[in-house]
Amino acid sequence: MTGPHAALSSEFGALVDGVLAGNRRALARLITRVENRVPGADAAIAALYPHTGRAAIVGITGAPGTGKSTVVNALTRVFRARGQTVGIVAVDPTSPFSGGAVLGDRIRMSDHAGDAGVFIRSMASRGSLGGLSATTNDVTRILDAAGFDLVLIETVGAGQSEVDIARTAYTTIVVDAPGLGDDVQAIKAGILEIADILVVNKADRPGVENTVRALRAMLDLGHRMRAVPHHGQRLIQDDTGASPEYDFWQVPILKTVAAENEGLDAVADAIAAHGEHLRESGQRQERERQRVEAELIDRLREVLLARLLAAQTPAALADVVDRMAARTLDPGSAVAELLAIRD
């Protein structure tokens, strides 16, 4: 095979061509192979990579019970009415025993099942922390390369581990709802800090104004950083000593009743306005660098760990674990031993 797909097998070359041509069957098949990490899938992603960067990537996160899936479903209806195509990545939690997932978001979003302008993919988190699947970035790139105007990523909704979405999406929507308990929970572990748009769903419930006031008070406590470090760290450190830059985007708090399709036009308008803000302020490029830097860290960690474990025999690893369990070897010394580090 010659040309841009020279490194691909005939199967993956055909799938890549199909994705670029908008073939939904090829799209679904390639995503399945990427999720299952079939040999050759990485080469397919590499072939699609130059065709990415055009879609608006929007993350939707929040605690369980806030109605994230219903918001995504109703928001998709608004975008389709405006003539925009939508790819949806719905990440569901994985059973720690079977490794499977309920994938219930497909049930909630069945309204769009026959719409050629909507593609819905449910993914199991497969133990990945941060509310996303380990292959979410690659699946998002496939949908981007396939030409979708927007890619909506709905996280697991596990609560306070959802901040990774801010390093994946250009615009992050945090969904809250009245009556879920202590309003201070919204600010813990950075959940409120990552919001570009706050949506108070189920706004027909009692207590909605109290929730809005509490969120506004929290937003008024300070300004948000322009960049979200990867687990509090940056791979490329700034040696200039410059003061951190802040993002002065005024986070809107929007009330919706997604089950009744109320208030979603304002959310769609806010997404468009935030995208324009990113372009005018130069943050679109900053967030793209932030995305790929965080992904590079994750991929390096995964590959280096795999290489380390492959270099050890099962017996050697079992011996280290046995000695740690017997308290004759501490965790730090165990790491140094496996890495062959000597003082």
GROMACS .gro file of N, CA and C in nm, residues 67-157:
model
  273
   67GLY      N    1  -2.912   1.467   3.598
   67GLY     CA    2  -2.979   1.462   3.468
   67GLY      C    3  -2.887   1.492   3.350
   68LYS      N    4  -2.761   1.452   3.361
   68LYS     CA    5  -2.664   1.481   3.254
   68LYS      C    6  -2.708   1.421   3.121
   69SER      N    7  -2.749   1.295   3.121
   69SER     CA    8  -2.789   1.231   2.996
   69SER      C    9  -2.911   1.298   2.935
   70THR      N   10  -3.004   1.341   3.019
   70THR     CA   11  -3.122   1.410   2.968
   70THR      C   12  -3.084   1.545   2.909
   71VAL      N   13  -2.988   1.614   2.972
   71VAL     CA   14  -2.938   1.740   2.918
   71VAL      C   15  -2.872   1.718   2.782
   72VAL      N   16  -2.789   1.614   2.772
   72VAL     CA   17  -2.723   1.585   2.644
   72VAL      C   18  -2.826   1.555   2.537
   73ASN      N   19  -2.927   1.477   2.570
   73ASN     CA   20  -3.032   1.441   2.476
   73ASN      C   21  -3.107   1.565   2.426
   74ALA      N   22  -3.146   1.651   2.519
   74ALA     CA   23  -3.221   1.771   2.482
   74ALA      C   24  -3.133   1.871   2.408
   75LEU      N   25  -3.006   1.881   2.449
   75LEU     CA   26  -2.913   1.973   2.383
   75LEU      C   27  -2.886   1.929   2.239
   76THR      N   28  -2.877   1.799   2.220
   76THR     CA   29  -2.858   1.746   2.085
   76THR      C   30  -2.975   1.784   1.994
   77ARG      N   31  -3.095   1.781   2.049
   77ARG     CA   32  -3.213   1.818   1.972
   77ARG      C   33  -3.202   1.965   1.926
   78VAL      N   34  -3.151   2.052   2.014
   78VAL     CA   35  -3.135   2.194   1.978
   78VAL      C   36  -3.032   2.209   1.867
   79PHE      N   37  -2.919   2.142   1.879
   79PHE     CA   38  -2.814   2.154   1.777
   79PHE      C   39  -2.864   2.102   1.642
   80ARG      N   40  -2.938   1.994   1.643
   80ARG     CA   41  -2.987   1.939   1.517
   80ARG      C   42  -3.088   2.034   1.453
   81ALA      N   43  -3.168   2.101   1.535
   81ALA     CA   44  -3.263   2.200   1.481
   81ALA      C   45  -3.189   2.317   1.417
   82ARG      N   46  -3.065   2.340   1.460
   82ARG     CA   47  -2.983   2.447   1.403
   82ARG      C   48  -2.897   2.398   1.286
   83GLY      N   49  -2.916   2.273   1.247
   83GLY     CA   50  -2.845   2.220   1.132
   83GLY      C   51  -2.706   2.169   1.160
   84GLN      N   52  -2.671   2.148   1.287
   84GLN     CA   53  -2.538   2.101   1.323
   84GLN      C   54  -2.540   1.951   1.353
   85THR      N   55  -2.433   1.883   1.315
   85THR     CA   56  -2.422   1.740   1.342
   85THR      C   57  -2.353   1.718   1.476
   86VAL      N   58  -2.389   1.608   1.542
   86VAL     CA   59  -2.344   1.586   1.680
   86VAL      C   60  -2.295   1.441   1.697
   87GLY      N   61  -2.174   1.427   1.748
   87GLY     CA   62  -2.124   1.297   1.793
   87GLY      C   63  -2.127   1.295   1.945
   88ILE      N   64  -2.173   1.187   2.002
   88ILE     CA   65  -2.187   1.177   2.148
   88ILE      C   66  -2.104   1.060   2.199
   89VAL      N   67  -2.020   1.088   2.298
   89VAL     CA   68  -1.945   0.983   2.367
   89VAL      C   69  -1.996   0.980   2.510
   90ALA      N   70  -2.068   0.875   2.546
   90ALA     CA   71  -2.125   0.861   2.680
   90ALA      C   72  -2.048   0.754   2.755
   91VAL      N   73  -1.973   0.796   2.857
   91VAL     CA   74  -1.889   0.704   2.933
   91VAL      C   75  -1.966   0.655   3.054
   92ASP      N   76  -1.984   0.525   3.063
   92ASP     CA   77  -2.057   0.463   3.173
   92ASP      C   78  -1.961   0.391   3.268
   93PRO      N   79  -1.996   0.381   3.395
   93PRO     CA   80  -1.909   0.310   3.488
   93PRO      C   81  -1.903   0.161   3.457
   94THR      N   82  -1.791   0.102   3.493
   94THR     CA   83  -1.766  -0.039   3.466
   94THR      C   84  -1.780  -0.123   3.593
   95SER      N   85  -1.837  -0.241   3.578
   95SER     CA   86  -1.842  -0.333   3.691
   95SER      C   87  -1.699  -0.376   3.729
   96PRO      N   88  -1.662  -0.368   3.857
   96PRO     CA   89  -1.528  -0.412   3.896
   96PRO      C   90  -1.512  -0.563   3.890
   97PHE      N   91  -1.622  -0.636   3.872
   97PHE     CA   92  -1.616  -0.782   3.868
   97PHE      C   93  -1.620  -0.836   3.726
   98SER      N   94  -1.718  -0.791   3.647
   98SER     CA   95  -1.731  -0.846   3.511
   98SER      C   96  -1.659  -0.764   3.406
   99GLY      N   97  -1.629  -0.634   3.440
   99GLY     CA   98  -1.569  -0.546   3.341
   99GLY      C   99  -1.670  -0.488   3.245
  100GLY      N  100  -1.797  -0.523   3.258
  100GLY     CA  101  -1.900  -0.472   3.168
  100GLY      C  102  -1.963  -0.346   3.223
  101ALA      N  103  -2.052  -0.287   3.142
  101ALA     CA  104  -2.120  -0.165   3.183
  101ALA      C  105  -2.264  -0.171   3.136
  102VAL      N  106  -2.350  -0.098   3.205
  102VAL     CA  107  -2.491  -0.097   3.171
  102VAL      C  108  -2.514  -0.026   3.038
  103LEU      N  109  -2.431   0.080   3.011
  103LEU     CA  110  -2.445   0.159   2.888
  103LEU      C  111  -2.586   0.214   2.875
  104GLY      N  112  -2.638   0.264   2.987
  104GLY     CA  113  -2.775   0.310   2.991
  104GLY      C  114  -2.801   0.437   2.915
  105ASP      N  115  -2.694   0.512   2.880
  105ASP     CA  116  -2.715   0.639   2.811
  105ASP      C  117  -2.777   0.618   2.673
  106ARG      N  118  -2.751   0.502   2.611
  106ARG     CA  119  -2.813   0.477   2.482
  106ARG      C  120  -2.966   0.467   2.496
  107ILE      N  121  -3.010   0.415   2.609
  107ILE     CA  122  -3.154   0.404   2.633
  107ILE      C  123  -3.215   0.542   2.645
  108ARG      N  124  -3.148   0.631   2.722
  108ARG     CA  125  -3.201   0.766   2.743
  108ARG      C  126  -3.197   0.850   2.616
  109MET      N  127  -3.102   0.820   2.526
  109MET     CA  128  -3.086   0.901   2.405
  109MET      C  129  -3.144   0.834   2.281
  110SER      N  130  -3.237   0.743   2.302
  110SER     CA  131  -3.293   0.668   2.190
  110SER      C  132  -3.373   0.757   2.094
  111ASP      N  133  -3.405   0.881   2.137
  111ASP     CA  134  -3.479   0.973   2.051
  111ASP      C  135  -3.406   1.000   1.919
  112HIS      N  136  -3.272   0.990   1.922
  112HIS     CA  137  -3.191   1.026   1.806
  112HIS      C  138  -3.142   0.903   1.728
  113ALA      N  139  -3.197   0.788   1.760
  113ALA     CA  140  -3.146   0.664   1.701
  113ALA      C  141  -3.153   0.663   1.549
  114GLY      N  142  -3.254   0.724   1.490
  114GLY     CA  143  -3.267   0.720   1.345
  114GLY      C  144  -3.216   0.843   1.274
  115ASP      N  145  -3.147   0.931   1.347
  115ASP     CA  146  -3.100   1.057   1.289
  115ASP      C  147  -2.959   1.038   1.233
  116ALA      N  148  -2.943   1.058   1.103
  116ALA     CA  149  -2.812   1.041   1.040
  116ALA      C  150  -2.713   1.148   1.083
  117GLY      N  151  -2.761   1.257   1.142
  117GLY     CA  152  -2.673   1.363   1.187
  117GLY      C  153  -2.628   1.348   1.330
  118VAL      N  154  -2.661   1.234   1.393
  118VAL     CA  155  -2.622   1.208   1.531
  118VAL      C  156  -2.559   1.070   1.538
  119PHE      N  157  -2.446   1.059   1.607
  119PHE     CA  158  -2.383   0.929   1.630
  119PHE      C  159  -2.358   0.918   1.780
  120ILE      N  160  -2.412   0.814   1.841
  120ILE     CA  161  -2.400   0.794   1.985
  120ILE      C  162  -2.314   0.672   2.012
  121ARG      N  163  -2.213   0.690   2.097
  121ARG     CA  164  -2.129   0.576   2.135
  121ARG      C  165  -2.118   0.570   2.286
  122SER      N  166  -2.167   0.464   2.344
  122SER     CA  167  -2.149   0.440   2.486
  122SER      C  168  -2.019   0.364   2.507
  123MET      N  169  -1.946   0.403   2.609
  123MET     CA  170  -1.817   0.341   2.639
  123MET      C  171  -1.811   0.307   2.786
  124ALA      N  172  -1.752   0.193   2.817
  124ALA     CA  173  -1.727   0.158   2.955
  124ALA      C  174  -1.599   0.227   3.001
  125SER      N  175  -1.598   0.277   3.124
  125SER     CA  176  -1.479   0.346   3.175
  125SER      C  177  -1.363   0.250   3.194
  126ARG      N  178  -1.393   0.119   3.214
  126ARG     CA  179  -1.291   0.015   3.228
  126ARG      C  180  -1.187   0.048   3.335
  127GLY      N  181  -1.236   0.106   3.445
  127GLY     CA  182  -1.149   0.132   3.558
  127GLY      C  183  -1.071   0.260   3.549
  128SER      N  184  -1.085   0.336   3.441
  128SER     CA  185  -1.011   0.461   3.428
  128SER      C  186  -1.065   0.563   3.526
  129LEU      N  187  -0.973   0.636   3.594
  129LEU     CA  188  -1.015   0.738   3.688
  129LEU      C  189  -1.045   0.867   3.613
  130GLY      N  190  -1.102   0.963   3.682
  130GLY     CA  191  -1.128   1.093   3.622
  130GLY      C  192  -1.256   1.100   3.542
  131GLY      N  193  -1.338   0.996   3.544
  131GLY     CA  194  -1.467   1.001   3.479
  131GLY      C  195  -1.466   0.972   3.331
  132LEU      N  196  -1.350   0.938   3.275
  132LEU     CA  197  -1.340   0.911   3.133
  132LEU      C  198  -1.282   0.773   3.108
  133SER      N  199  -1.305   0.722   2.988
  133SER     CA  200  -1.241   0.597   2.947
  133SER      C  201  -1.101   0.628   2.898
  134ALA      N  202  -1.012   0.529   2.906
  134ALA     CA  203  -0.874   0.549   2.862
  134ALA      C  204  -0.866   0.579   2.713
  135THR      N  205  -0.965   0.540   2.635
  135THR     CA  206  -0.961   0.563   2.491
  135THR      C  207  -1.053   0.676   2.447
  136THR      N  208  -1.102   0.755   2.542
  136THR     CA  209  -1.194   0.863   2.507
  136THR      C  210  -1.133   0.960   2.407
  137ASN      N  211  -1.006   0.997   2.425
  137ASN     CA  212  -0.942   1.091   2.334
  137ASN      C  213  -0.941   1.038   2.192
  138ASP      N  214  -0.909   0.910   2.175
  138ASP     CA  215  -0.902   0.854   2.041
  138ASP      C  216  -1.041   0.847   1.977
  139VAL      N  217  -1.141   0.809   2.054
  139VAL     CA  218  -1.277   0.802   2.000
  139VAL      C  219  -1.324   0.942   1.962
  140THR      N  220  -1.291   1.041   2.044
  140THR     CA  221  -1.326   1.179   2.012
  140THR      C  222  -1.261   1.222   1.882
  141ARG      N  223  -1.136   1.183   1.862
  141ARG     CA  224  -1.066   1.219   1.737
  141ARG      C  225  -1.132   1.154   1.616
  142ILE      N  226  -1.179   1.032   1.631
  142ILE     CA  227  -1.245   0.965   1.518
  142ILE      C  228  -1.371   1.041   1.479
  143LEU      N  229  -1.450   1.081   1.578
  143LEU     CA  230  -1.572   1.155   1.550
  143LEU      C  231  -1.540   1.292   1.489
  144ASP      N  232  -1.433   1.354   1.537
  144ASP     CA  233  -1.388   1.482   1.481
  144ASP      C  234  -1.350   1.464   1.335
  145ALA      N  235  -1.270   1.362   1.306
  145ALA     CA  236  -1.226   1.337   1.168
  145ALA      C  237  -1.344   1.301   1.078
  146ALA      N  238  -1.449   1.241   1.136
  146ALA     CA  239  -1.566   1.203   1.057
  146ALA      C  240  -1.650   1.323   1.017
  147GLY      N  241  -1.616   1.442   1.071
  147GLY     CA  242  -1.682   1.563   1.026
  147GLY      C  243  -1.795   1.614   1.113
  148PHE      N  244  -1.812   1.561   1.234
  148PHE     CA  245  -1.918   1.611   1.321
  148PHE      C  246  -1.885   1.753   1.368
  149ASP      N  247  -1.985   1.838   1.371
  149ASP     CA  248  -1.964   1.977   1.412
  149ASP      C  249  -1.934   1.987   1.561
  150LEU      N  250  -2.003   1.905   1.639
  150LEU     CA  251  -1.981   1.903   1.784
  150LEU      C  252  -1.961   1.760   1.830
  151VAL      N  253  -1.875   1.744   1.929
  151VAL     CA  254  -1.860   1.616   1.998
  151VAL      C  255  -1.891   1.641   2.145
  152LEU      N  256  -1.998   1.578   2.195
  152LEU     CA  257  -2.038   1.591   2.334
  152LEU      C  258  -1.987   1.470   2.411
  153ILE      N  259  -1.914   1.495   2.519
  153ILE     CA  260  -1.859   1.387   2.602
  153ILE      C  261  -1.926   1.393   2.737
  154GLU      N  262  -2.002   1.289   2.769
  154GLU     CA  263  -2.065   1.281   2.901
  154GLU      C  264  -1.983   1.189   2.990
  155THR      N  265  -1.940   1.239   3.106
  155THR     CA  266  -1.855   1.160   3.193
  155THR      C  267  -1.938   1.063   3.277
  156VAL      N  268  -1.866   0.979   3.351
  156VAL     CA  269  -1.929   0.876   3.434
  156VAL      C  270  -2.025   0.939   3.535
  157GLY      N  271  -1.986   1.052   3.591
  157GLY     CA  272  -2.070   1.115   3.693
  157GLY      C  273  -2.046   1.057   3.830
   0.00000   0.00000   0.00000
